[in-house]
mmCIF file of C-alpha atoms in Angstrom:
data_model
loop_
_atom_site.group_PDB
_atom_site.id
_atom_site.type_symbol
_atom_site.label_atom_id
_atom_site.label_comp_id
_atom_site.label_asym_id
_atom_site.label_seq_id
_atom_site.Cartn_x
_atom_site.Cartn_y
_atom_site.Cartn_z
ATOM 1 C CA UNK Q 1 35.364 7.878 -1.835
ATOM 2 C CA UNK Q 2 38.385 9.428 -0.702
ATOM 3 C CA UNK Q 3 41.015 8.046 1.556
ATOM 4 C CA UNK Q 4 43.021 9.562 4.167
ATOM 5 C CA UNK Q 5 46.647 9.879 3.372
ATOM 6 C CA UNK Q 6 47.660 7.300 5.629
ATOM 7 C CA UNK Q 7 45.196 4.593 4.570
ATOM 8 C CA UNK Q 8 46.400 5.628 1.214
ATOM 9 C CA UNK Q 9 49.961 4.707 1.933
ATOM 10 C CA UNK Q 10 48.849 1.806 3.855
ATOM 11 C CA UNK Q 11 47.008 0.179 1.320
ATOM 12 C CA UNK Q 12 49.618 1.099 -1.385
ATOM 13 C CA UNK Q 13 51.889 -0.543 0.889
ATOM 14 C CA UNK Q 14 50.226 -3.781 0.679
ATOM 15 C CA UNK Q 15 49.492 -4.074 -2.726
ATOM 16 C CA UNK Q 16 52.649 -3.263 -4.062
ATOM 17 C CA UNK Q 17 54.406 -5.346 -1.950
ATOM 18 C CA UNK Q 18 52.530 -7.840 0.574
ATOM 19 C CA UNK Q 19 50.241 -8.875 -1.715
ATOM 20 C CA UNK Q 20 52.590 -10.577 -4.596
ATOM 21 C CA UNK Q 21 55.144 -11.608 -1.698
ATOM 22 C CA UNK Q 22 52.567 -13.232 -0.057
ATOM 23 C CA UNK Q 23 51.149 -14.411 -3.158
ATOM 24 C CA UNK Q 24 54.559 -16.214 -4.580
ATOM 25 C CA UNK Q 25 55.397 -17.350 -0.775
ATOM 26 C CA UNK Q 26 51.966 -19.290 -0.718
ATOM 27 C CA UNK Q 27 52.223 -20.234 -4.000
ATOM 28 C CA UNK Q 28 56.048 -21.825 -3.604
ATOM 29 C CA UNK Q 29 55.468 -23.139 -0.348
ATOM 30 C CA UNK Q 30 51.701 -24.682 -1.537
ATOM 31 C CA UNK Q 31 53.329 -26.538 -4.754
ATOM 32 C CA UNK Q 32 56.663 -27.657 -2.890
ATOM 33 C CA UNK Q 33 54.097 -29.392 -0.329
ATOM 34 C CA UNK Q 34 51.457 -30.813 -3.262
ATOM 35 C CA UNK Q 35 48.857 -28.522 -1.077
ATOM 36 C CA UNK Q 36 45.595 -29.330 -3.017
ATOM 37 C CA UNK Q 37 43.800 -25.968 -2.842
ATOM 38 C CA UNK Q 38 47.483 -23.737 -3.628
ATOM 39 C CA UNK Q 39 45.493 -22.482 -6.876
ATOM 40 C CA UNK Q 40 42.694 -21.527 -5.229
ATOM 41 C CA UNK Q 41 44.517 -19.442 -2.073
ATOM 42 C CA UNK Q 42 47.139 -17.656 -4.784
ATOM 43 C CA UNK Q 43 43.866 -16.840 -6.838
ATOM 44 C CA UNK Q 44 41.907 -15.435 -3.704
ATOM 45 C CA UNK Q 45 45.179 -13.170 -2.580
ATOM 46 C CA UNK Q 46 45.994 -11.911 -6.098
ATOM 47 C CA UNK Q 47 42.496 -11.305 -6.532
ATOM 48 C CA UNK Q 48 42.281 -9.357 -3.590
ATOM 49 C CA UNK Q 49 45.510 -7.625 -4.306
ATOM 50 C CA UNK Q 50 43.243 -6.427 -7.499
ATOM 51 C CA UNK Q 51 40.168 -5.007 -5.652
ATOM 52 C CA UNK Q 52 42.289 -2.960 -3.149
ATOM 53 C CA UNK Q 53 44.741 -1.738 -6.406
ATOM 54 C CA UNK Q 54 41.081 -0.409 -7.843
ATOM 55 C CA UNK Q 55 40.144 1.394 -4.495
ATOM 56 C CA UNK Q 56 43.501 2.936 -4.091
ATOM 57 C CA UNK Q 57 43.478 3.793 -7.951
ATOM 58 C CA UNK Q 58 39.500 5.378 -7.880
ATOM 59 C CA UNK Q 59 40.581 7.201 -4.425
ATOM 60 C CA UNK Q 60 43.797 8.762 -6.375
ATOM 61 C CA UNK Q 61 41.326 9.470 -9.301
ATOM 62 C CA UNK Q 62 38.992 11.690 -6.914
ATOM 63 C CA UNK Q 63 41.545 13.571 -5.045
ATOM 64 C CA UNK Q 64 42.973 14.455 -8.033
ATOM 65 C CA UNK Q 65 39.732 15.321 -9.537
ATOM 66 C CA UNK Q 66 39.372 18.079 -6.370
ATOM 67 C CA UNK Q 67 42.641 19.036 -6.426
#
């Protein structure tokens, strides 16, 4: 799988910077309001931080491979 350029950059974009923002705003804002399920959200963003770091990382790996 390949991506375009732009998708590249997009999704670079928002792992290396929405992703833990959002993750550490959810995560303060959860614990300062005893949110029950703050874990849980924080887990589900950083873990989907993760998956599109792998895509973005497998995509570099192939258009290096043709390059």
């Amino acid at each position: 799988m390949m991506l375009s350029n732009k998708a590249y950059d997009t999704l670079k974009w928002i792992v290396v910077y929405l992703v833990p923002s959002l993750a550490t705003f959810v995560g303060a804002i959860g614990a300062s309001l005893n949110w029950d399920q703050t874990t849980v959200v924080v887990t589900i963003i950083t873990a989907t931080g993760a998956f599109l770091g792998g895509l973005i990382g497998y995509s570099n790996k192939q258009y290096n491979k043709e390059q």
